[in-house]
PDB file of C-alpha atoms and ligand atoms in Angstrom:
ATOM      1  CA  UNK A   1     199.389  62.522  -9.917  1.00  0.00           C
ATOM      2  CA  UNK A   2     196.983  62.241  -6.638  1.00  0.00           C
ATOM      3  CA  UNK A   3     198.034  61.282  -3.501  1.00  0.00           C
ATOM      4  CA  UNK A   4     198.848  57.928  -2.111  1.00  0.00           C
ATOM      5  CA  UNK A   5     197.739  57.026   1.322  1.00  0.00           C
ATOM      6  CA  UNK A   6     199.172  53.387   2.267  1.00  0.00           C
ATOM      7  CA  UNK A   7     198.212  51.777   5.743  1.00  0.00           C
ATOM      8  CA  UNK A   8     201.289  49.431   7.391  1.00  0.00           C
ATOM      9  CA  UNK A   9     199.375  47.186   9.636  1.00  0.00           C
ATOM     10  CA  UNK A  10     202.492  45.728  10.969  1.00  0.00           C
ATOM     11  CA  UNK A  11     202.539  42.710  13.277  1.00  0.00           C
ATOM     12  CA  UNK A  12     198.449  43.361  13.914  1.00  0.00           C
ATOM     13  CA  UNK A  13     195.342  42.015  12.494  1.00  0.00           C
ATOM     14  CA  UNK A  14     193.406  38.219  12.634  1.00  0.00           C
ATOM     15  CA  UNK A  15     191.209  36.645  10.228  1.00  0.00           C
ATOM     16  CA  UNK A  16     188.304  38.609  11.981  1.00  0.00           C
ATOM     17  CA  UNK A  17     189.879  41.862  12.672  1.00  0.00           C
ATOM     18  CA  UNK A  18     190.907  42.430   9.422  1.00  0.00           C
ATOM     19  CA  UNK A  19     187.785  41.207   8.139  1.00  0.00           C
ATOM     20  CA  UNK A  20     185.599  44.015   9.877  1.00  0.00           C
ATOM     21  CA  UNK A  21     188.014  46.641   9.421  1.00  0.00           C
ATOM     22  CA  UNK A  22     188.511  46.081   5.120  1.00  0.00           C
ATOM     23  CA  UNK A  23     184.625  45.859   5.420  1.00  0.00           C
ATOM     24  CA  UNK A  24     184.462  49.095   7.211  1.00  0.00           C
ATOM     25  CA  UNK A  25     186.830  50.847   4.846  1.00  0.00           C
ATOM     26  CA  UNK A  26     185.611  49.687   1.652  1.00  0.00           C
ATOM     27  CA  UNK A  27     181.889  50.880   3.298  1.00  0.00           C
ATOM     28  CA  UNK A  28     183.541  54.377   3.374  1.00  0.00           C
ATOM     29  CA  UNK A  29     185.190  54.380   0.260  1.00  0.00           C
ATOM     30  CA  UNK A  30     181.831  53.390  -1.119  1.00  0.00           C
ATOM     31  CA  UNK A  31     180.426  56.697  -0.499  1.00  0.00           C
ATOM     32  CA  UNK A  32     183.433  58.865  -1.224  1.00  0.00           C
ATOM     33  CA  UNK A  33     184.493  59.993  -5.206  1.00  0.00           C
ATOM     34  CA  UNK A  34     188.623  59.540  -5.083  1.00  0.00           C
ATOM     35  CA  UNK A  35     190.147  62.264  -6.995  1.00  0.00           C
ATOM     36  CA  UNK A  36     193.240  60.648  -8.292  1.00  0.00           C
ATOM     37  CA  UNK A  37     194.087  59.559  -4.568  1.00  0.00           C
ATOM     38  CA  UNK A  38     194.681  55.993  -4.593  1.00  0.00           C
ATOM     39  CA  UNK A  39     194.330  53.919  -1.233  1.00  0.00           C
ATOM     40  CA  UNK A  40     196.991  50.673  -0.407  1.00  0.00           C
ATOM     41  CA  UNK A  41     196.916  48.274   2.749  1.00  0.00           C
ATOM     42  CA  UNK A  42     200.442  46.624   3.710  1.00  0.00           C
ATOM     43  CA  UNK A  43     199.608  43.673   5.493  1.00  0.00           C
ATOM     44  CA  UNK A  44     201.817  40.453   7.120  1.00  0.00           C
ATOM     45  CA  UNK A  45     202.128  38.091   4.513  1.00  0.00           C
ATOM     46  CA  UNK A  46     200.169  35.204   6.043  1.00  0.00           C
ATOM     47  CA  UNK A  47     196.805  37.759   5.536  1.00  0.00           C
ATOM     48  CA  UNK A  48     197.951  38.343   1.919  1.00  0.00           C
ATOM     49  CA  UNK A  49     195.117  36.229   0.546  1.00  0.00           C
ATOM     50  CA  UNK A  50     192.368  36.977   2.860  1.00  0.00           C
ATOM     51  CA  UNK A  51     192.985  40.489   1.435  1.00  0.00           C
ATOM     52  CA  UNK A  52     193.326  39.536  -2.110  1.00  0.00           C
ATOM     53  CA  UNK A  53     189.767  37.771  -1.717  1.00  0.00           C
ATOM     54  CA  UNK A  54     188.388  40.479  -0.201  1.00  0.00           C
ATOM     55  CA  UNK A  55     189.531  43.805  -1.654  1.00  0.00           C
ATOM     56  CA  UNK A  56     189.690  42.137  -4.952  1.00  0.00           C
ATOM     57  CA  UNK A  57     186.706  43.931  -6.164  1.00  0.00           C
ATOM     58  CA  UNK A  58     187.423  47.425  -4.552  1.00  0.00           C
ATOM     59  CA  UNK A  59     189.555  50.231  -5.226  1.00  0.00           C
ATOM     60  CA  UNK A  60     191.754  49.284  -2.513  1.00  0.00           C
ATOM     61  CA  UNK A  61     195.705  47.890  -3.318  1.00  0.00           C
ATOM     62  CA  UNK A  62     197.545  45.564  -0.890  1.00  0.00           C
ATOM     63  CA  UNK A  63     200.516  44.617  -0.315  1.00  0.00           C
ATOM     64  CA  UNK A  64     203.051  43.140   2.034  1.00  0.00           C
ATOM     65  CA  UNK A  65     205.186  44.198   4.355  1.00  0.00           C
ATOM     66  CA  UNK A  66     208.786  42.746   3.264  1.00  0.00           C
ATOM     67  CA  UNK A  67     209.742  40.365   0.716  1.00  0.00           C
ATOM     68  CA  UNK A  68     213.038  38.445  -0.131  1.00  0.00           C
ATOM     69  CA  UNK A  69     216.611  39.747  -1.742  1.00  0.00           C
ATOM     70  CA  UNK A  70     216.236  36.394  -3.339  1.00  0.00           C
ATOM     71  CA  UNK A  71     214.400  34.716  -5.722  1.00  0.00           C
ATOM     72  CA  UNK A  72     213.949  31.269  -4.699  1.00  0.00           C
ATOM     73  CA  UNK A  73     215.595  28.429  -3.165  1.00  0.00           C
ATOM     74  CA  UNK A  74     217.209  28.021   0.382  1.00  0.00           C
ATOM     75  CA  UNK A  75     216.101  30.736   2.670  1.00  0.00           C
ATOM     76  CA  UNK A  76     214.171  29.433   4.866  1.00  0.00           C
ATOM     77  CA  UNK A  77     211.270  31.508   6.240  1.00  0.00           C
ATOM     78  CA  UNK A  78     211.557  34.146   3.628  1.00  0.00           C
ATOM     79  CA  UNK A  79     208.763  34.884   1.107  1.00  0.00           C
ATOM     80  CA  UNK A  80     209.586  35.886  -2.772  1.00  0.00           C
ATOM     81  CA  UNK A  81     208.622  38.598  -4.862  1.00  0.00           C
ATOM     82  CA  UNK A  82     206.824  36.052  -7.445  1.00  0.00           C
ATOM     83  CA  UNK A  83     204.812  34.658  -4.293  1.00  0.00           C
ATOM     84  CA  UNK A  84     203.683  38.218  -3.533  1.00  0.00           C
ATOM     85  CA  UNK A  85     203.151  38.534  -7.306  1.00  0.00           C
ATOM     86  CA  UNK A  86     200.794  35.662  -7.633  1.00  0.00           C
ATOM     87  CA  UNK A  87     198.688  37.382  -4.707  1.00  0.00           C
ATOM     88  CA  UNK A  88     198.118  40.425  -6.967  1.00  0.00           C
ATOM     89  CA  UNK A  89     200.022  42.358  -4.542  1.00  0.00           C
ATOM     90  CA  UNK A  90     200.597  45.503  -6.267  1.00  0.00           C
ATOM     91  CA  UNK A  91     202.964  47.395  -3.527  1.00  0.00           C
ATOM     92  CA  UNK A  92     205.763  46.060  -1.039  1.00  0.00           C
ATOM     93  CA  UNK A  93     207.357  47.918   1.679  1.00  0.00           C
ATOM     94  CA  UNK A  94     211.368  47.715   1.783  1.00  0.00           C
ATOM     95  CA  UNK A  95     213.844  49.060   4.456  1.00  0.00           C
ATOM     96  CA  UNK A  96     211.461  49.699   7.100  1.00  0.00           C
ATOM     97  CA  UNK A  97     213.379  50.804  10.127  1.00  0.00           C
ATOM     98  CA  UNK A  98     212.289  47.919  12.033  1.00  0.00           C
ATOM     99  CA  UNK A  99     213.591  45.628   9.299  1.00  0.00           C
ATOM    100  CA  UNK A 100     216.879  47.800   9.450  1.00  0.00           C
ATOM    101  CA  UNK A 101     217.218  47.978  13.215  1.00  0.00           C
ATOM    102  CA  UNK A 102     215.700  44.598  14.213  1.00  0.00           C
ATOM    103  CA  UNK A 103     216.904  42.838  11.775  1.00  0.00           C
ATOM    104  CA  UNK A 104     220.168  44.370  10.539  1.00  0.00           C
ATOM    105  CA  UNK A 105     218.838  45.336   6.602  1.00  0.00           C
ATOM    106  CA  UNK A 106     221.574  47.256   5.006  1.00  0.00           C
ATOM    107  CA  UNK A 107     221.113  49.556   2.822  1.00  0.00           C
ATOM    108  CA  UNK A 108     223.012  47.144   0.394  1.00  0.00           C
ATOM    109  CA  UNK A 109     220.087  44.507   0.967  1.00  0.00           C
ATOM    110  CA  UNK A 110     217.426  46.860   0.943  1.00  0.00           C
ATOM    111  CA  UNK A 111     218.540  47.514  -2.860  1.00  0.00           C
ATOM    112  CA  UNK A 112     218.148  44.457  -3.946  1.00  0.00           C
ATOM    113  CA  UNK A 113     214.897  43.656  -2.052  1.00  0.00           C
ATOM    114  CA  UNK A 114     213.628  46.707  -4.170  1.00  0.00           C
ATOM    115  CA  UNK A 115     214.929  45.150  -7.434  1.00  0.00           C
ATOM    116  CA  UNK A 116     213.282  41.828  -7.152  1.00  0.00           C
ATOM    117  CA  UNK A 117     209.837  43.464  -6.122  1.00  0.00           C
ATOM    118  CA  UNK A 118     210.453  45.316  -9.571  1.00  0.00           C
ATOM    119  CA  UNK A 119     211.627  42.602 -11.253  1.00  0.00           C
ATOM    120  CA  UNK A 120     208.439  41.043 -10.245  1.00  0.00           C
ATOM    121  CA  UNK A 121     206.105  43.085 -11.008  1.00  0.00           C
ATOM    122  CA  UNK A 122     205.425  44.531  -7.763  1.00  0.00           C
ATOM    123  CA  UNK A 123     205.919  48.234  -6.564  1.00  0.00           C
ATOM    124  CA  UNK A 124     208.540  48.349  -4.178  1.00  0.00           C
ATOM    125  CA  UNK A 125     207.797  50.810  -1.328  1.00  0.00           C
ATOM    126  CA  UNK A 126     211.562  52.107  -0.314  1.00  0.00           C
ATOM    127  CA  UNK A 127     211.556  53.527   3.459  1.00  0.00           C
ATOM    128  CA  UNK A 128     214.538  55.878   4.440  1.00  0.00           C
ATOM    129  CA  UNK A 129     214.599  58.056   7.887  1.00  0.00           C
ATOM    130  CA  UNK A 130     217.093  59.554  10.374  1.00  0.00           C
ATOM    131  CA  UNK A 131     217.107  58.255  13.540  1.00  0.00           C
ATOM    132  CA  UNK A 132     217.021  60.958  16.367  1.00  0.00           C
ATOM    133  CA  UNK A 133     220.330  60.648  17.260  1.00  0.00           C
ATOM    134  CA  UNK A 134     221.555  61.346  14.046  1.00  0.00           C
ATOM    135  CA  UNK A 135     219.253  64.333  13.690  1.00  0.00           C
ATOM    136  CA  UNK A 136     220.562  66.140  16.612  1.00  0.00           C
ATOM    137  CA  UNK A 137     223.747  65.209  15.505  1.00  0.00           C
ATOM    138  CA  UNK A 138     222.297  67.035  12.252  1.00  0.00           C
ATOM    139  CA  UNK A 139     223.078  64.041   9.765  1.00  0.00           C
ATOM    140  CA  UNK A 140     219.753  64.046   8.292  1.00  0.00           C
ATOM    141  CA  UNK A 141     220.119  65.009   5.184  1.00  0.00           C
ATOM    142  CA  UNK A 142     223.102  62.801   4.996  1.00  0.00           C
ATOM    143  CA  UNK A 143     221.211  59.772   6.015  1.00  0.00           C
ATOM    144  CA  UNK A 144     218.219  60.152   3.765  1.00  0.00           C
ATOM    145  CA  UNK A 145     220.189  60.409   0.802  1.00  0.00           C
ATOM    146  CA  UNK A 146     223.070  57.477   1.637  1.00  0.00           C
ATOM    147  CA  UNK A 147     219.959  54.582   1.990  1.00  0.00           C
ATOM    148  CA  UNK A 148     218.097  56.532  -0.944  1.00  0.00           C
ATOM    149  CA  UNK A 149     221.240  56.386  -3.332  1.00  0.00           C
ATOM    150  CA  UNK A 150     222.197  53.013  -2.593  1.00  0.00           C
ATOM    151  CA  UNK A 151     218.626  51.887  -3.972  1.00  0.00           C
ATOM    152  CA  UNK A 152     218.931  54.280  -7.284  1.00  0.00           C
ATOM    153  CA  UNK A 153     222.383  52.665  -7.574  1.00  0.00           C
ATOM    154  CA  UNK A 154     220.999  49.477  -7.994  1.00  0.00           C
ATOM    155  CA  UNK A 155     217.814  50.173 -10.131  1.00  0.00           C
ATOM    156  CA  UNK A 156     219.695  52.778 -12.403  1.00  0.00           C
ATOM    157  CA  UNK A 157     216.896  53.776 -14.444  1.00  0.00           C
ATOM    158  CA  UNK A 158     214.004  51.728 -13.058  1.00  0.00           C
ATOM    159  CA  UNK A 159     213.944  54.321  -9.959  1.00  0.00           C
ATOM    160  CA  UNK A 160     211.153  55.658 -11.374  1.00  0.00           C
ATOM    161  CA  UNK A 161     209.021  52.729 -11.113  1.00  0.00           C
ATOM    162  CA  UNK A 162     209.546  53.059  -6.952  1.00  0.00           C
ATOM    163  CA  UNK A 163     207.697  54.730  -3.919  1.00  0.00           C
ATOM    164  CA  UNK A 164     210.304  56.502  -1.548  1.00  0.00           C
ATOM    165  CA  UNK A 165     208.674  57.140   2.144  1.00  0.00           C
ATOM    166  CA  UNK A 166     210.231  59.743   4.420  1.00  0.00           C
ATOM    167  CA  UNK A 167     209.914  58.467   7.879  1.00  0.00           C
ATOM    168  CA  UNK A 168     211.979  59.841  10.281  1.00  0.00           C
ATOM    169  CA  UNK A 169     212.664  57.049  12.935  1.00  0.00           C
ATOM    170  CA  UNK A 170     211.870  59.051  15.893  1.00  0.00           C
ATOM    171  CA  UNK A 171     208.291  59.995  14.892  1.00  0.00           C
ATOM    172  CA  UNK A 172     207.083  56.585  14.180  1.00  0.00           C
ATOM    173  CA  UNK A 173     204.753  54.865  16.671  1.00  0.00           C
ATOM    174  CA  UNK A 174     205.853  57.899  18.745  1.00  0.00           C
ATOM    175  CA  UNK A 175     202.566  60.178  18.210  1.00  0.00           C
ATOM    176  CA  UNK A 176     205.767  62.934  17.995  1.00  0.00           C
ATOM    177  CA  UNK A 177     204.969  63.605  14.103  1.00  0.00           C
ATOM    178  CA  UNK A 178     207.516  65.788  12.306  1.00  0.00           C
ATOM    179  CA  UNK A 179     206.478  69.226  11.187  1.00  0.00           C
ATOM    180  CA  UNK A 180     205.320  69.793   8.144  1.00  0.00           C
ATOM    181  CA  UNK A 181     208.293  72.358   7.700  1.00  0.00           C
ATOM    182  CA  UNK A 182     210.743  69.683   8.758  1.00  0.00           C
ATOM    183  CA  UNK A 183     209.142  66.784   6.845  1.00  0.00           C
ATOM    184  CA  UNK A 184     209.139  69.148   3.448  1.00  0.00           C
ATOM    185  CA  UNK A 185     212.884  70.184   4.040  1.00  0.00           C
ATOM    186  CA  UNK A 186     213.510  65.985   3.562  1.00  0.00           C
ATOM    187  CA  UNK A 187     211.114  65.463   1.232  1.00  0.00           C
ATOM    188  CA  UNK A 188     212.569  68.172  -1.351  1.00  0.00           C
ATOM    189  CA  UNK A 189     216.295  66.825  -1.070  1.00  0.00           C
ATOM    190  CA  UNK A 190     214.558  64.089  -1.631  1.00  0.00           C
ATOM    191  CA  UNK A 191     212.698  65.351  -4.624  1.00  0.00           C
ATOM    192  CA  UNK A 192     216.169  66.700  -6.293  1.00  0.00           C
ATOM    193  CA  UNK A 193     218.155  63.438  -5.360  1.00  0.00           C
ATOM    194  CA  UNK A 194     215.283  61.859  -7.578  1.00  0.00           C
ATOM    195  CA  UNK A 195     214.886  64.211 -10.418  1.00  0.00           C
ATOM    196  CA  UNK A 196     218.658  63.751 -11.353  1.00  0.00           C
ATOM    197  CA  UNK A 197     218.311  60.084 -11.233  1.00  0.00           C
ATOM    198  CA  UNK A 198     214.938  60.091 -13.321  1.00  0.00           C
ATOM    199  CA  UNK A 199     216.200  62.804 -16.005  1.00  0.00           C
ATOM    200  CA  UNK A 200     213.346  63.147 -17.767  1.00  0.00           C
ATOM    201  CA  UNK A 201     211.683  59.778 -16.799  1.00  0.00           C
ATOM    202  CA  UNK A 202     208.212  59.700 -14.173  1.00  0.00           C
ATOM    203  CA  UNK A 203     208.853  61.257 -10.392  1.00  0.00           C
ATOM    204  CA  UNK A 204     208.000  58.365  -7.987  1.00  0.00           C
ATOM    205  CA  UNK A 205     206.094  59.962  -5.436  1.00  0.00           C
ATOM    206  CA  UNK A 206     207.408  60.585  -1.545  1.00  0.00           C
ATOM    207  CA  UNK A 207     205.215  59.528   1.051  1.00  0.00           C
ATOM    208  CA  UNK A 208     205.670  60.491   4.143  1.00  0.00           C
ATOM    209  CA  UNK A 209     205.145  58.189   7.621  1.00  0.00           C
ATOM    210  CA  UNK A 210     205.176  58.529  11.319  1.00  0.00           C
ATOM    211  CA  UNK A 211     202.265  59.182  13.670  1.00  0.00           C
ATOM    212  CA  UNK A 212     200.408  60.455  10.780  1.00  0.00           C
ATOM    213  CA  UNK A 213     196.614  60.641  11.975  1.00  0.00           C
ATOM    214  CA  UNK A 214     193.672  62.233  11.354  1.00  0.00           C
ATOM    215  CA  UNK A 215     194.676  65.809  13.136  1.00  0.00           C
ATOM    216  CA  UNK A 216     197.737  66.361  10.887  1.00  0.00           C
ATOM    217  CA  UNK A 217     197.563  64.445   7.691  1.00  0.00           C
ATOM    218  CA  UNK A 218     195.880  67.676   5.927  1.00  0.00           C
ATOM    219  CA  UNK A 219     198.917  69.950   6.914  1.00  0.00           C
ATOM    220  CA  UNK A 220     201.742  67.824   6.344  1.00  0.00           C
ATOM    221  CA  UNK A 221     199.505  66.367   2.843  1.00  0.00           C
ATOM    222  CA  UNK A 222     199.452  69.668   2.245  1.00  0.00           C
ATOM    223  CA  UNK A 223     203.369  70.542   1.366  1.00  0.00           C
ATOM    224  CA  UNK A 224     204.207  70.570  -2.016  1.00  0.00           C
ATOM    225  CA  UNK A 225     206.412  67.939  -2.006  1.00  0.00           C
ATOM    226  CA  UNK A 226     204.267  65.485   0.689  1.00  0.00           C
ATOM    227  CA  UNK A 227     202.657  62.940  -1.941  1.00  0.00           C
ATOM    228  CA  UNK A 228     201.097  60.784   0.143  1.00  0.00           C
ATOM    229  CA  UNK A 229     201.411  59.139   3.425  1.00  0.00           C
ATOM    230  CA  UNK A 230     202.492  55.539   4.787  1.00  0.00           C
ATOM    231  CA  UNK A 231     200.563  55.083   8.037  1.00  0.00           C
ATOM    232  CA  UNK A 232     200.505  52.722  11.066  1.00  0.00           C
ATOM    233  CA  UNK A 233     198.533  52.812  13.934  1.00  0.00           C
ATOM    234  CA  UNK A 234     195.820  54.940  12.646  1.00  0.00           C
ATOM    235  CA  UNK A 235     195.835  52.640   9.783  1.00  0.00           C
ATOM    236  CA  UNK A 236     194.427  49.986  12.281  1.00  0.00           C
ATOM    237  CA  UNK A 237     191.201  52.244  12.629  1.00  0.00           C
ATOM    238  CA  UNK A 238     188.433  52.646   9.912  1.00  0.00           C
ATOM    239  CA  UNK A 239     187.211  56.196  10.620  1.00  0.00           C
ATOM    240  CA  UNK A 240     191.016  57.165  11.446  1.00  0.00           C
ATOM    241  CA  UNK A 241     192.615  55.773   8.380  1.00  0.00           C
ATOM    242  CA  UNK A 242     189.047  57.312   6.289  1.00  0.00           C
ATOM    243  CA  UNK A 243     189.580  60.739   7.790  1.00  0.00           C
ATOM    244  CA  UNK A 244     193.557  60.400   6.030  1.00  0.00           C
ATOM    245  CA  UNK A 245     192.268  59.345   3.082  1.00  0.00           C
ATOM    246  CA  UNK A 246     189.586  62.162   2.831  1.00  0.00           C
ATOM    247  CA  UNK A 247     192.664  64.784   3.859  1.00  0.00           C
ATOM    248  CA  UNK A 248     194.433  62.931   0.966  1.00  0.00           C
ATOM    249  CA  UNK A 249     191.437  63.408  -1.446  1.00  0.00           C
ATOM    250  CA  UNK A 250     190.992  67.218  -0.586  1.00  0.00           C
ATOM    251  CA  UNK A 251     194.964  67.962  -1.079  1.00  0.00           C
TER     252      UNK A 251
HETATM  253  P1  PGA B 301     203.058  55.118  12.759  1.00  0.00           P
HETATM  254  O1  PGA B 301     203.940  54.129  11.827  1.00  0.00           O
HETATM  255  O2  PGA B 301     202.069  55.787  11.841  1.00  0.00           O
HETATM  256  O3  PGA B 301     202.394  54.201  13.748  1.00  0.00           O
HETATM  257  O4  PGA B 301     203.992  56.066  13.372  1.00  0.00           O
HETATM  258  C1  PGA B 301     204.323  54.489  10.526  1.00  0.00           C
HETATM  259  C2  PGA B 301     205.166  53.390   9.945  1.00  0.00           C
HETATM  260  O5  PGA B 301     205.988  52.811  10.664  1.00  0.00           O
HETATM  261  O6  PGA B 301     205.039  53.065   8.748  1.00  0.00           O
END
């Protein structure tokens, strides 16, 4: 399977912005052959169609950047799975650690966020990461595979239909990337919690996020268990976000 290199926008973007920066990537994509590397754009919800309309005749994917546990009814301000659905989007991020730490996500609701992406039709995008605290306090390991279970819990064998990004809390945003010896070491527990939940079933591939950028997507892209990357600010920049997806593409 090729890489996948997914751009979070976050809270950023305007009809224009986005506008010139979609035109400027689909302008490079134009004149680059993807080898199995496929490209995705989280964006906030309200932009969802702009980008449908827009990207819907390149190679490009979009998504959004959170979506309900529920699936319709009384929650006011929240935004369904089926919406995102009827938007085309194909990819969703869940358990973002801003959604966990500004707005209390457990890894209980994170679960079932995934399962009505799925349920919808749309490729949930499951984020785990240590925060630096509990690295130094070398939990890590621990961490990463308590929010990662409770989502394979809950999907049982569907787990293979997910995306699982590695991003350690303290390198996002931060420019202080992890190395690509310390994001692998995650990435393969990863890898194993995975493989015993999918037996024989597909591998859902590990992305992995935080100050990724141009200068050291190739080496971290380049670990064997690195298979792809979920990227913010650089994401926000054409030539930035082209020179990941050309590391991607050469990996
Ligand atoms: P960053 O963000 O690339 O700006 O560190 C990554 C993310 O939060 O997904």
């Amino acid at each position: 399977m090729g890489k996948l290199i997914v751009g979070n926008w976050k809270m950023n973007g305007s009809l224009a912005a986005n506008q010139v920066l979609l035109d400027e990537i689909c302008l490079g994509l134009q004149v680059r052959v993807l080898k199995g590397c496929d490209v995705a754009v989280c964006v906030p919800s309200v932009y969802v169609h702009q980008v449908q309309t827009q990207l819907k005749k390149s190679p490009i994917a979009w998504g959004a950047q959170d979506v309900s546990a529920h699936v319709s009814g009384a929650y006011t301000g929240e935004i369904s799975a089926t919406m995102l659905r009827e938007f085309e989007c194909r990819y969703v991020l869940v358990g973002h650690s801003e959604r966990r730490q500004y707005h209390q996500e457990s890894d209980a609701m994170v679960a079932a966020k995934a399962q009505q992406a799925l349920a919808s039709g749309v490729t949930p995008i499951v984020c785990v990461g240590e925060t630096l605290a509990e690295r130094e306090a070398g939990r890590t390991m621990e961490v990463v595979k308590r929010q990662l279970a409770a989502v394979v819990h809950t999907l049982g064998p569907c787990i293979t239909e997910v995306v699982v990004a590695y991003e350690p809390v303290w390198a996002i945003g931060t420019g202080r990337t992890a190395s690509p010896e310390q994001a692998q070491e995650v990435h393969a527990v990863l890898r194993t919690q995975l493989q015993a939940a999918c037996k024989e079933g597909r591998m859902p591939r590990i992305l992995y996020g935080g100050s990724m950028n141009a200068a050291n997507a190739a080496s971290l892209l380049a670990q064997p268990d690195i298979d792809g990357g979920l990227i913010g600010g650089a994401s926000l920049k054409s030539s930035d976000f082209l020179a990941i997806v050309d590391a991607a593409n050469a990996a």
